[in-house]
Amino acid sequence: MATLGFIGTGNMGGALARAACKSIPSDQVFLANRTVEKARALAEELECRVTDNEAIAESADFIFLGVKPQIMADLLAEIGPVLAKRESRFILVTMAAGLTIARIQELAGGNYPVIRIMPNTPAAIGEGMILYACGEGVAQTEEKVFLDAMAGAGRFSPLPEKLIDAGSAVSGCGPAFVDLFIEALADGGVACGLPRAAAMEYAAQMVLGSARLVLESGKHPGVLKDAVCSPGGTTIQGVRTLEEAGFRGAVMDAVIAAYEKNADLK
Ligand SMILES: NC(=O)c1ccc[n+]([C@@H]2O[C@H](COP(=O)([O-])OP(=O)(O)OC[C@H]3O[C@@H](n4cnc5c(N)ncnc54)[C@H](OP(=O)(O)O)[C@@H]3O)[C@@H](O)[C@H]2O)c1
């Protein structure tokens, strides 16, 4: 049974540790965090173990690097000498936006096997979209162990590494775009007289249901949109208003802006 070590148990590292504890025995999951109380509180909830960066680097089979991209160099400089002494097999799992597998290896000081993932915040409730690329030297059997252990985080999709930044601009950043949309829908409902809580619930459940309909029916969103727009009806007037405001162009520009910003992080 593989052991998973999480260095950095913030929003994303914490969400992934939570997912891991759904699929593998929690005594196989180890947490370390700069502010140790944060790791301790999560470990208490998940009934897994707290340790430190060095111990994870020394012994975990999968070492999750859950720190911000700008902290990665310092973290890998700290644990690099420990990794260099290891005799047992291990895999580094990076979730850092903008940092390539080659850059992680360079910072870690060795050609270690790396899995690069791009998760999103819905992973915290098991509904994540997690893109991943396996670096050279990651065996198929190891990829399977990884996917089985992390299945509780949501849907996984392998992607060539050169497309991870593009995927990240859609599914990694997308929750923020969709949250804006949900808030705006609810604001519209409040403007029309709905109580705030009801407007929020209607908007969020509608987005959830519409997304599931796209995935489960396999139909193009244009076809699903047409099914709501009766001739001469009310919905098509809302669609016209969004088109006039440049809604689709604005959403495309948001994805492209996020993608371009990723390039600056390198
Ligand atoms: N949030 C997202 O939607 C998202 C999506 C995709 C990818 N990511 C990636 O996920 C990574 C983490 O982002 P996040 O949003 O989870 O950030 P976060 O909430 O700030 O978490 C980072 C954690 O790392 C800890 N930390 C910092 N330096 C450390 C060190 N030297 N040793 C051990 N722990 C250390 C911090 O501890 P303290 O408690 O002391 O601050 C904090 O708990 C980033 O690389 C980001 O690019 C995030």
PDB file of C-alpha atoms and ligand atoms in Angstrom:
ATOM      1  CA  MET A   1       0.000   0.000   0.000  1.00  0.00           C
ATOM      2  CA  ALA A   2       1.466   3.353  -1.081  1.00  0.00           C
ATOM      3  CA  THR A   3       2.026   6.171   1.388  1.00  0.00           C
ATOM      4  CA  LEU A   4       1.088   9.731   0.460  1.00  0.00           C
ATOM      5  CA  GLY A   5       2.816  12.736   2.012  1.00  0.00           C
ATOM      6  CA  PHE A   6       1.406  16.240   1.658  1.00  0.00           C
ATOM      7  CA  ILE A   7       3.802  19.155   2.137  1.00  0.00           C
ATOM      8  CA  GLY A   8       1.615  22.253   2.376  1.00  0.00           C
ATOM      9  CA  THR A   9      -1.934  21.618   3.555  1.00  0.00           C
ATOM     10  CA  GLY A  10      -3.570  24.848   2.398  1.00  0.00           C
ATOM     11  CA  ASN A  11      -6.604  25.097   0.130  1.00  0.00           C
ATOM     12  CA  MET A  12      -5.429  22.663  -2.506  1.00  0.00           C
ATOM     13  CA  GLY A  13      -3.026  20.388  -0.608  1.00  0.00           C
ATOM     14  CA  GLY A  14      -5.661  20.070   2.120  1.00  0.00           C
ATOM     15  CA  ALA A  15      -8.417  19.274  -0.395  1.00  0.00           C
ATOM     16  CA  LEU A  16      -6.291  16.558  -2.003  1.00  0.00           C
ATOM     17  CA  ALA A  17      -5.345  15.049   1.369  1.00  0.00           C
ATOM     18  CA  ARG A  18      -9.045  14.945   2.217  1.00  0.00           C
ATOM     19  CA  ALA A  19      -9.723  13.125  -1.071  1.00  0.00           C
ATOM     20  CA  ALA A  20      -6.892  10.646  -0.454  1.00  0.00           C
ATOM     21  CA  CYS A  21      -8.350   9.698   2.922  1.00  0.00           C
ATOM     22  CA  LYS A  22     -11.566   8.630   1.150  1.00  0.00           C
ATOM     23  CA  SER A  23      -9.708   6.057  -0.970  1.00  0.00           C
ATOM     24  CA  ILE A  24      -6.794   4.762   1.096  1.00  0.00           C
ATOM     25  CA  PRO A  25      -6.429   4.002   4.816  1.00  0.00           C
ATOM     26  CA  SER A  26      -5.811   7.308   6.579  1.00  0.00           C
ATOM     27  CA  ASP A  27      -2.757   5.921   8.393  1.00  0.00           C
ATOM     28  CA  GLN A  28      -1.051   5.909   4.959  1.00  0.00           C
ATOM     29  CA  VAL A  29      -1.511   9.700   4.667  1.00  0.00           C
ATOM     30  CA  PHE A  30       1.006  12.140   6.203  1.00  0.00           C
ATOM     31  CA  LEU A  31       0.655  15.909   6.478  1.00  0.00           C
ATOM     32  CA  ALA A  32       3.240  18.654   6.959  1.00  0.00           C
ATOM     33  CA  ASN A  33       2.652  22.396   6.908  1.00  0.00           C
ATOM     34  CA  ARG A  34       4.684  25.511   7.721  1.00  0.00           C
ATOM     35  CA  THR A  35       2.090  26.518  10.315  1.00  0.00           C
ATOM     36  CA  VAL A  36       1.866  23.137  11.970  1.00  0.00           C
ATOM     37  CA  GLU A  37      -1.487  23.830  13.695  1.00  0.00           C
ATOM     38  CA  LYS A  38      -3.160  23.841  10.268  1.00  0.00           C
ATOM     39  CA  ALA A  39      -1.861  20.339   9.490  1.00  0.00           C
ATOM     40  CA  ARG A  40      -2.769  19.207  12.986  1.00  0.00           C
ATOM     41  CA  ALA A  41      -6.380  20.368  12.712  1.00  0.00           C
ATOM     42  CA  LEU A  42      -6.812  18.634   9.348  1.00  0.00           C
ATOM     43  CA  ALA A  43      -5.099  15.454  10.573  1.00  0.00           C
ATOM     44  CA  GLU A  44      -7.443  15.327  13.543  1.00  0.00           C
ATOM     45  CA  GLU A  45     -10.437  15.582  11.243  1.00  0.00           C
ATOM     46  CA  LEU A  46      -9.121  12.991   8.761  1.00  0.00           C
ATOM     47  CA  GLU A  47      -7.537  10.755  11.417  1.00  0.00           C
ATOM     48  CA  CYS A  48      -4.248  10.775   9.525  1.00  0.00           C
ATOM     49  CA  ARG A  49      -0.738  11.652  10.727  1.00  0.00           C
ATOM     50  CA  VAL A  50       1.172  14.914  11.140  1.00  0.00           C
ATOM     51  CA  THR A  51       4.881  15.016  10.481  1.00  0.00           C
ATOM     52  CA  ASP A  52       7.406  17.431   8.928  1.00  0.00           C
ATOM     53  CA  ASN A  53       8.769  18.135   5.448  1.00  0.00           C
ATOM     54  CA  GLU A  54      11.938  16.136   6.018  1.00  0.00           C
ATOM     55  CA  ALA A  55      10.133  12.999   7.183  1.00  0.00           C
ATOM     56  CA  ILE A  56       7.822  13.099   4.158  1.00  0.00           C
ATOM     57  CA  ALA A  57      10.790  13.614   1.826  1.00  0.00           C
ATOM     58  CA  GLU A  58      12.537  10.687   3.510  1.00  0.00           C
ATOM     59  CA  SER A  59       9.793   8.111   3.279  1.00  0.00           C
ATOM     60  CA  ALA A  60       6.557   8.924   1.377  1.00  0.00           C
ATOM     61  CA  ASP A  61       5.983   7.048  -1.898  1.00  0.00           C
ATOM     62  CA  PHE A  62       4.114  10.028  -3.378  1.00  0.00           C
ATOM     63  CA  ILE A  63       5.308  13.452  -2.210  1.00  0.00           C
ATOM     64  CA  PHE A  64       2.691  16.133  -2.883  1.00  0.00           C
ATOM     65  CA  LEU A  65       4.186  19.618  -3.177  1.00  0.00           C
ATOM     66  CA  GLY A  66       1.295  21.837  -2.070  1.00  0.00           C
ATOM     67  CA  VAL A  67       3.056  25.199  -1.696  1.00  0.00           C
ATOM     68  CA  LYS A  68       2.606  28.322  -3.830  1.00  0.00           C
ATOM     69  CA  PRO A  69       4.758  28.399  -7.005  1.00  0.00           C
ATOM     70  CA  GLN A  70       6.945  31.222  -5.643  1.00  0.00           C
ATOM     71  CA  ILE A  71       7.827  29.103  -2.571  1.00  0.00           C
ATOM     72  CA  MET A  72       8.657  25.950  -4.549  1.00  0.00           C
ATOM     73  CA  ALA A  73      12.352  26.796  -5.063  1.00  0.00           C
ATOM     74  CA  ASP A  74      12.952  27.213  -1.309  1.00  0.00           C
ATOM     75  CA  LEU A  75      10.999  24.068  -0.448  1.00  0.00           C
ATOM     76  CA  LEU A  76      12.859  21.913  -2.973  1.00  0.00           C
ATOM     77  CA  ALA A  77      16.198  23.376  -1.877  1.00  0.00           C
ATOM     78  CA  GLU A  78      15.260  22.313   1.673  1.00  0.00           C
ATOM     79  CA  ILE A  79      14.209  18.730   0.855  1.00  0.00           C
ATOM     80  CA  GLY A  80      16.551  18.171  -2.138  1.00  0.00           C
ATOM     81  CA  PRO A  81      19.417  16.768  -0.027  1.00  0.00           C
ATOM     82  CA  VAL A  82      16.995  14.341   1.672  1.00  0.00           C
ATOM     83  CA  LEU A  83      15.657  13.163  -1.688  1.00  0.00           C
ATOM     84  CA  ALA A  84      19.214  12.701  -2.973  1.00  0.00           C
ATOM     85  CA  LYS A  85      19.934  10.231  -0.153  1.00  0.00           C
ATOM     86  CA  ARG A  86      16.819   8.129  -0.728  1.00  0.00           C
ATOM     87  CA  GLU A  87      17.240   4.542  -1.786  1.00  0.00           C
ATOM     88  CA  SER A  88      13.530   3.726  -2.055  1.00  0.00           C
ATOM     89  CA  ARG A  89      11.421   4.702  -5.050  1.00  0.00           C
ATOM     90  CA  PHE A  90       9.330   7.900  -4.801  1.00  0.00           C
ATOM     91  CA  ILE A  91       7.335  10.216  -7.056  1.00  0.00           C
ATOM     92  CA  LEU A  92       7.023  13.987  -6.727  1.00  0.00           C
ATOM     93  CA  VAL A  93       3.513  15.316  -7.346  1.00  0.00           C
ATOM     94  CA  THR A  94       3.419  19.010  -8.227  1.00  0.00           C
ATOM     95  CA  MET A  95       0.257  21.086  -8.454  1.00  0.00           C
ATOM     96  CA  ALA A  96       2.018  24.450  -8.894  1.00  0.00           C
ATOM     97  CA  ALA A  97       0.599  26.647 -11.631  1.00  0.00           C
ATOM     98  CA  GLY A  98       3.111  27.432 -14.357  1.00  0.00           C
ATOM     99  CA  LEU A  99       5.997  25.212 -13.178  1.00  0.00           C
ATOM    100  CA  THR A 100       6.984  22.483 -15.639  1.00  0.00           C
ATOM    101  CA  ILE A 101       8.119  18.974 -14.767  1.00  0.00           C
ATOM    102  CA  ALA A 102      11.616  19.869 -16.011  1.00  0.00           C
ATOM    103  CA  ARG A 103      11.690  22.931 -13.705  1.00  0.00           C
ATOM    104  CA  ILE A 104      10.601  20.848 -10.693  1.00  0.00           C
ATOM    105  CA  GLN A 105      13.394  18.340 -11.432  1.00  0.00           C
ATOM    106  CA  GLU A 106      15.898  21.167 -11.799  1.00  0.00           C
ATOM    107  CA  LEU A 107      14.837  22.729  -8.469  1.00  0.00           C
ATOM    108  CA  ALA A 108      14.822  19.325  -6.736  1.00  0.00           C
ATOM    109  CA  GLY A 109      18.320  18.624  -8.037  1.00  0.00           C
ATOM    110  CA  GLY A 110      17.637  15.280  -9.727  1.00  0.00           C
ATOM    111  CA  ASN A 111      15.832  13.587 -12.615  1.00  0.00           C
ATOM    112  CA  TYR A 112      13.185  12.273 -10.272  1.00  0.00           C
ATOM    113  CA  PRO A 113       9.867  10.921 -11.555  1.00  0.00           C
ATOM    114  CA  VAL A 114       7.230  13.678 -11.421  1.00  0.00           C
ATOM    115  CA  ILE A 115       3.465  13.749 -11.890  1.00  0.00           C
ATOM    116  CA  ARG A 116       2.222  17.246 -12.640  1.00  0.00           C
ATOM    117  CA  ILE A 117      -1.408  17.858 -11.761  1.00  0.00           C
ATOM    118  CA  MET A 118      -3.716  20.813 -12.225  1.00  0.00           C
ATOM    119  CA  PRO A 119      -6.614  20.443  -9.804  1.00  0.00           C
ATOM    120  CA  ASN A 120      -9.397  22.890  -8.996  1.00  0.00           C
ATOM    121  CA  THR A 121     -11.223  23.890  -5.816  1.00  0.00           C
ATOM    122  CA  PRO A 122     -14.264  21.587  -6.324  1.00  0.00           C
ATOM    123  CA  ALA A 123     -11.787  18.752  -5.600  1.00  0.00           C
ATOM    124  CA  ALA A 124     -12.520  19.631  -1.952  1.00  0.00           C
ATOM    125  CA  ILE A 125     -15.972  18.037  -2.335  1.00  0.00           C
ATOM    126  CA  GLY A 126     -14.930  15.254  -4.692  1.00  0.00           C
ATOM    127  CA  GLU A 127     -16.128  17.125  -7.813  1.00  0.00           C
ATOM    128  CA  GLY A 128     -12.776  18.351  -9.078  1.00  0.00           C
ATOM    129  CA  MET A 129     -11.513  18.366 -12.649  1.00  0.00           C
ATOM    130  CA  ILE A 130      -7.910  17.263 -12.314  1.00  0.00           C
ATOM    131  CA  LEU A 131      -5.641  17.412 -15.348  1.00  0.00           C
ATOM    132  CA  TYR A 132      -2.383  15.511 -15.116  1.00  0.00           C
ATOM    133  CA  ALA A 133       0.790  14.755 -17.018  1.00  0.00           C
ATOM    134  CA  CYS A 134       3.218  11.985 -16.074  1.00  0.00           C
ATOM    135  CA  GLY A 135       6.887  12.787 -16.540  1.00  0.00           C
ATOM    136  CA  GLU A 136       9.338  10.332 -18.017  1.00  0.00           C
ATOM    137  CA  GLY A 137      10.044   7.393 -15.781  1.00  0.00           C
ATOM    138  CA  VAL A 138       6.586   7.203 -14.168  1.00  0.00           C
ATOM    139  CA  ALA A 139       5.455   3.616 -14.771  1.00  0.00           C
ATOM    140  CA  GLN A 140       1.891   2.824 -15.821  1.00  0.00           C
ATOM    141  CA  THR A 141       1.459   0.790 -12.646  1.00  0.00           C
ATOM    142  CA  GLU A 142       2.494   3.861 -10.596  1.00  0.00           C
ATOM    143  CA  GLU A 143       0.075   6.065 -12.546  1.00  0.00           C
ATOM    144  CA  LYS A 144      -2.695   3.593 -11.674  1.00  0.00           C
ATOM    145  CA  VAL A 145      -1.775   3.538  -7.972  1.00  0.00           C
ATOM    146  CA  PHE A 146      -1.850   7.351  -8.028  1.00  0.00           C
ATOM    147  CA  LEU A 147      -5.240   7.521  -9.789  1.00  0.00           C
ATOM    148  CA  ASP A 148      -6.779   4.922  -7.456  1.00  0.00           C
ATOM    149  CA  ALA A 149      -5.497   6.744  -4.369  1.00  0.00           C
ATOM    150  CA  MET A 150      -6.789  10.126  -5.590  1.00  0.00           C
ATOM    151  CA  ALA A 151     -10.102   8.978  -7.103  1.00  0.00           C
ATOM    152  CA  GLY A 152     -12.031  10.744  -4.326  1.00  0.00           C
ATOM    153  CA  ALA A 153     -10.948  14.151  -5.694  1.00  0.00           C
ATOM    154  CA  GLY A 154     -13.102  13.954  -8.836  1.00  0.00           C
ATOM    155  CA  ARG A 155     -12.564  13.412 -12.554  1.00  0.00           C
ATOM    156  CA  PHE A 156      -8.985  12.918 -13.833  1.00  0.00           C
ATOM    157  CA  SER A 157      -7.853  13.546 -17.393  1.00  0.00           C
ATOM    158  CA  PRO A 158      -4.354  12.875 -18.775  1.00  0.00           C
ATOM    159  CA  LEU A 159      -3.066  15.733 -20.924  1.00  0.00           C
ATOM    160  CA  PRO A 160       0.231  16.366 -22.749  1.00  0.00           C
ATOM    161  CA  GLU A 161       2.241  18.693 -20.517  1.00  0.00           C
ATOM    162  CA  LYS A 162       2.348  21.448 -23.151  1.00  0.00           C
ATOM    163  CA  LEU A 163      -1.472  21.769 -22.848  1.00  0.00           C
ATOM    164  CA  ILE A 164      -1.634  21.901 -19.032  1.00  0.00           C
ATOM    165  CA  ASP A 165      -1.524  25.730 -18.947  1.00  0.00           C
ATOM    166  CA  ALA A 166      -4.396  25.926 -21.445  1.00  0.00           C
ATOM    167  CA  GLY A 167      -6.420  23.369 -19.476  1.00  0.00           C
ATOM    168  CA  SER A 168      -5.632  25.205 -16.269  1.00  0.00           C
ATOM    169  CA  ALA A 169      -7.066  28.464 -17.655  1.00  0.00           C
ATOM    170  CA  VAL A 170     -10.381  26.637 -18.173  1.00  0.00           C
ATOM    171  CA  SER A 171     -10.768  24.215 -15.260  1.00  0.00           C
ATOM    172  CA  GLY A 172      -8.250  25.569 -12.708  1.00  0.00           C
ATOM    173  CA  CYS A 173      -9.338  29.238 -12.946  1.00  0.00           C
ATOM    174  CA  GLY A 174     -12.877  28.484 -14.103  1.00  0.00           C
ATOM    175  CA  PRO A 175     -14.445  28.136 -10.623  1.00  0.00           C
ATOM    176  CA  ALA A 176     -13.796  31.861 -10.054  1.00  0.00           C
ATOM    177  CA  PHE A 177     -15.448  32.744 -13.370  1.00  0.00           C
ATOM    178  CA  VAL A 178     -18.454  30.536 -12.609  1.00  0.00           C
ATOM    179  CA  ASP A 179     -18.735  31.963  -9.084  1.00  0.00           C
ATOM    180  CA  LEU A 180     -18.974  35.452 -10.602  1.00  0.00           C
ATOM    181  CA  PHE A 181     -21.701  34.180 -12.906  1.00  0.00           C
ATOM    182  CA  ILE A 182     -23.648  32.584 -10.034  1.00  0.00           C
ATOM    183  CA  GLU A 183     -23.379  35.760  -7.969  1.00  0.00           C
ATOM    184  CA  ALA A 184     -24.548  37.871 -10.900  1.00  0.00           C
ATOM    185  CA  LEU A 185     -27.517  35.567 -11.574  1.00  0.00           C
ATOM    186  CA  ALA A 186     -28.508  35.819  -7.919  1.00  0.00           C
ATOM    187  CA  ASP A 187     -28.128  39.617  -8.003  1.00  0.00           C
ATOM    188  CA  GLY A 188     -30.472  39.681 -10.998  1.00  0.00           C
ATOM    189  CA  GLY A 189     -32.970  37.556  -9.076  1.00  0.00           C
ATOM    190  CA  VAL A 190     -32.742  39.903  -6.064  1.00  0.00           C
ATOM    191  CA  ALA A 191     -33.309  42.869  -8.397  1.00  0.00           C
ATOM    192  CA  CYS A 192     -36.514  41.122  -9.526  1.00  0.00           C
ATOM    193  CA  GLY A 193     -37.644  40.655  -5.894  1.00  0.00           C
ATOM    194  CA  LEU A 194     -36.336  37.204  -4.875  1.00  0.00           C
ATOM    195  CA  PRO A 195     -34.927  36.755  -1.350  1.00  0.00           C
ATOM    196  CA  ARG A 196     -31.093  36.558  -1.539  1.00  0.00           C
ATOM    197  CA  ALA A 197     -30.756  32.997  -0.189  1.00  0.00           C
ATOM    198  CA  ALA A 198     -33.361  31.626  -2.576  1.00  0.00           C
ATOM    199  CA  ALA A 199     -31.802  33.431  -5.552  1.00  0.00           C
ATOM    200  CA  MET A 200     -28.376  31.980  -4.693  1.00  0.00           C
ATOM    201  CA  GLU A 201     -29.734  28.447  -4.328  1.00  0.00           C
ATOM    202  CA  TYR A 202     -31.650  28.633  -7.623  1.00  0.00           C
ATOM    203  CA  ALA A 203     -28.606  29.980  -9.468  1.00  0.00           C
ATOM    204  CA  ALA A 204     -26.112  27.464  -8.045  1.00  0.00           C
ATOM    205  CA  GLN A 205     -28.333  24.398  -8.498  1.00  0.00           C
ATOM    206  CA  MET A 206     -29.171  25.545 -12.029  1.00  0.00           C
ATOM    207  CA  VAL A 207     -25.450  25.799 -12.913  1.00  0.00           C
ATOM    208  CA  LEU A 208     -24.794  22.383 -11.358  1.00  0.00           C
ATOM    209  CA  GLY A 209     -27.697  20.791 -13.244  1.00  0.00           C
ATOM    210  CA  SER A 210     -26.823  22.459 -16.553  1.00  0.00           C
ATOM    211  CA  ALA A 211     -23.216  21.263 -16.285  1.00  0.00           C
ATOM    212  CA  ARG A 212     -24.337  17.704 -15.541  1.00  0.00           C
ATOM    213  CA  LEU A 213     -26.724  17.811 -18.489  1.00  0.00           C
ATOM    214  CA  VAL A 214     -23.840  18.753 -20.814  1.00  0.00           C
ATOM    215  CA  LEU A 215     -21.662  15.917 -19.469  1.00  0.00           C
ATOM    216  CA  GLU A 216     -24.339  13.248 -19.183  1.00  0.00           C
ATOM    217  CA  SER A 217     -26.298  13.911 -22.395  1.00  0.00           C
ATOM    218  CA  GLY A 218     -23.174  14.449 -24.481  1.00  0.00           C
ATOM    219  CA  LYS A 219     -25.147  17.148 -26.340  1.00  0.00           C
ATOM    220  CA  HIS A 220     -23.537  20.349 -27.580  1.00  0.00           C
ATOM    221  CA  PRO A 221     -24.387  23.282 -25.256  1.00  0.00           C
ATOM    222  CA  GLY A 222     -25.820  25.128 -28.274  1.00  0.00           C
ATOM    223  CA  VAL A 223     -28.417  22.366 -28.707  1.00  0.00           C
ATOM    224  CA  LEU A 224     -29.271  22.451 -24.988  1.00  0.00           C
ATOM    225  CA  LYS A 225     -29.579  26.261 -25.169  1.00  0.00           C
ATOM    226  CA  ASP A 226     -31.939  25.997 -28.146  1.00  0.00           C
ATOM    227  CA  ALA A 227     -34.146  23.620 -26.148  1.00  0.00           C
ATOM    228  CA  VAL A 228     -34.757  26.375 -23.544  1.00  0.00           C
ATOM    229  CA  CYS A 229     -35.423  29.128 -26.075  1.00  0.00           C
ATOM    230  CA  SER A 230     -39.029  28.896 -27.297  1.00  0.00           C
ATOM    231  CA  PRO A 231     -39.799  30.938 -30.405  1.00  0.00           C
ATOM    232  CA  GLY A 232     -40.906  34.426 -29.382  1.00  0.00           C
ATOM    233  CA  GLY A 233     -40.302  33.481 -25.732  1.00  0.00           C
ATOM    234  CA  THR A 234     -38.607  35.019 -22.732  1.00  0.00           C
ATOM    235  CA  THR A 235     -35.265  33.126 -22.652  1.00  0.00           C
ATOM    236  CA  ILE A 236     -34.207  34.198 -26.131  1.00  0.00           C
ATOM    237  CA  GLN A 237     -34.570  37.831 -24.991  1.00  0.00           C
ATOM    238  CA  GLY A 238     -32.075  37.132 -22.185  1.00  0.00           C
ATOM    239  CA  VAL A 239     -29.745  35.414 -24.668  1.00  0.00           C
ATOM    240  CA  ARG A 240     -29.961  38.440 -26.974  1.00  0.00           C
ATOM    241  CA  THR A 241     -29.042  40.746 -24.069  1.00  0.00           C
ATOM    242  CA  LEU A 242     -26.004  38.634 -23.155  1.00  0.00           C
ATOM    243  CA  GLU A 243     -24.846  38.544 -26.776  1.00  0.00           C
ATOM    244  CA  GLU A 244     -25.221  42.331 -27.057  1.00  0.00           C
ATOM    245  CA  ALA A 245     -23.049  42.721 -23.948  1.00  0.00           C
ATOM    246  CA  GLY A 246     -20.316  40.556 -25.505  1.00  0.00           C
ATOM    247  CA  PHE A 247     -20.768  37.727 -22.976  1.00  0.00           C
ATOM    248  CA  ARG A 248     -19.106  34.970 -24.996  1.00  0.00           C
ATOM    249  CA  GLY A 249     -16.205  37.184 -26.078  1.00  0.00           C
ATOM    250  CA  ALA A 250     -15.678  38.288 -22.454  1.00  0.00           C
ATOM    251  CA  VAL A 251     -15.528  34.671 -21.243  1.00  0.00           C
ATOM    252  CA  MET A 252     -13.099  33.686 -24.001  1.00  0.00           C
ATOM    253  CA  ASP A 253     -10.932  36.722 -23.160  1.00  0.00           C
ATOM    254  CA  ALA A 254     -10.921  35.720 -19.469  1.00  0.00           C
ATOM    255  CA  VAL A 255      -9.557  32.259 -20.336  1.00  0.00           C
ATOM    256  CA  ILE A 256      -6.933  33.704 -22.690  1.00  0.00           C
ATOM    257  CA  ALA A 257      -5.852  36.334 -20.106  1.00  0.00           C
ATOM    258  CA  ALA A 258      -5.403  33.619 -17.452  1.00  0.00           C
ATOM    259  CA  TYR A 259      -3.459  31.472 -19.929  1.00  0.00           C
ATOM    260  CA  GLU A 260      -1.152  34.369 -20.804  1.00  0.00           C
ATOM    261  CA  LYS A 261      -0.550  35.189 -17.129  1.00  0.00           C
ATOM    262  CA  ASN A 262       0.568  31.583 -16.598  1.00  0.00           C
ATOM    263  CA  ALA A 263       3.364  32.166 -19.069  1.00  0.00           C
ATOM    264  CA  ASP A 264       4.661  35.020 -16.835  1.00  0.00           C
ATOM    265  CA  LEU A 265       5.003  32.666 -13.848  1.00  0.00           C
ATOM    266  CA  LYS A 266       7.789  30.645 -15.479  1.00  0.00           C
TER     267      LYS A 266
HETATM  268  N1  LIG B   1      -6.277  27.251  -5.096  1.00  0.00           N
HETATM  269  C1  LIG B   1      -6.512  26.810  -6.329  1.00  0.00           C
HETATM  270  O1  LIG B   1      -7.600  26.955  -6.915  1.00  0.00           O
HETATM  271  C2  LIG B   1      -5.428  26.043  -7.067  1.00  0.00           C
HETATM  272  C3  LIG B   1      -5.763  25.418  -8.283  1.00  0.00           C
HETATM  273  C4  LIG B   1      -4.762  24.699  -8.943  1.00  0.00           C
HETATM  274  C5  LIG B   1      -3.474  24.643  -8.419  1.00  0.00           C
HETATM  275  N2  LIG B   1      -3.192  25.286  -7.253  1.00  0.00           N
HETATM  276  C6  LIG B   1      -1.816  25.197  -6.759  1.00  0.00           C
HETATM  277  O2  LIG B   1      -1.824  24.653  -5.460  1.00  0.00           O
HETATM  278  C7  LIG B   1      -0.677  25.135  -4.740  1.00  0.00           C
HETATM  279  C8  LIG B   1      -1.125  25.610  -3.373  1.00  0.00           C
HETATM  280  O3  LIG B   1      -2.060  26.660  -3.528  1.00  0.00           O
HETATM  281  P1  LIG B   1      -3.147  26.956  -2.413  1.00  0.00           P
HETATM  282  O4  LIG B   1      -4.206  27.766  -3.060  1.00  0.00           O
HETATM  283  O5  LIG B   1      -3.501  25.699  -1.704  1.00  0.00           O
HETATM  284  O6  LIG B   1      -2.261  27.881  -1.435  1.00  0.00           O
HETATM  285  P2  LIG B   1      -2.375  28.034   0.159  1.00  0.00           P
HETATM  286  O7  LIG B   1      -3.788  27.860   0.601  1.00  0.00           O
HETATM  287  O8  LIG B   1      -1.654  29.302   0.499  1.00  0.00           O
HETATM  288  O9  LIG B   1      -1.535  26.790   0.729  1.00  0.00           O
HETATM  289  C9  LIG B   1      -0.140  26.718   0.710  1.00  0.00           C
HETATM  290  C10 LIG B   1       0.284  26.034   1.988  1.00  0.00           C
HETATM  291  O10 LIG B   1       1.663  25.791   1.937  1.00  0.00           O
HETATM  292  C11 LIG B   1       2.174  25.977   3.256  1.00  0.00           C
HETATM  293  N3  LIG B   1       3.607  26.236   3.184  1.00  0.00           N
HETATM  294  C12 LIG B   1       4.266  27.335   2.727  1.00  0.00           C
HETATM  295  N4  LIG B   1       5.583  27.148   2.796  1.00  0.00           N
HETATM  296  C13 LIG B   1       5.793  25.903   3.300  1.00  0.00           C
HETATM  297  C14 LIG B   1       6.942  25.132   3.593  1.00  0.00           C
HETATM  298  N5  LIG B   1       8.178  25.615   3.374  1.00  0.00           N
HETATM  299  N6  LIG B   1       6.775  23.911   4.117  1.00  0.00           N
HETATM  300  C15 LIG B   1       5.535  23.403   4.352  1.00  0.00           C
HETATM  301  N7  LIG B   1       4.403  24.088   4.069  1.00  0.00           N
HETATM  302  C16 LIG B   1       4.532  25.317   3.556  1.00  0.00           C
HETATM  303  C17 LIG B   1       1.387  27.151   3.783  1.00  0.00           C
HETATM  304  O11 LIG B   1       1.479  27.155   5.190  1.00  0.00           O
HETATM  305  P3  LIG B   1       0.951  28.359   6.131  1.00  0.00           P
HETATM  306  O12 LIG B   1      -0.246  27.775   6.808  1.00  0.00           O
HETATM  307  O13 LIG B   1       2.079  28.643   7.073  1.00  0.00           O
HETATM  308  O14 LIG B   1       0.632  29.529   5.231  1.00  0.00           O
HETATM  309  C18 LIG B   1       0.001  26.862   3.244  1.00  0.00           C
HETATM  310  O15 LIG B   1      -0.771  26.071   4.138  1.00  0.00           O
HETATM  311  C19 LIG B   1      -0.067  26.258  -5.587  1.00  0.00           C
HETATM  312  O16 LIG B   1       1.093  25.790  -6.213  1.00  0.00           O
HETATM  313  C20 LIG B   1      -1.134  26.564  -6.617  1.00  0.00           C
HETATM  314  O17 LIG B   1      -0.574  26.975  -7.846  1.00  0.00           O
HETATM  315  C21 LIG B   1      -4.138  25.975  -6.561  1.00  0.00           C
END
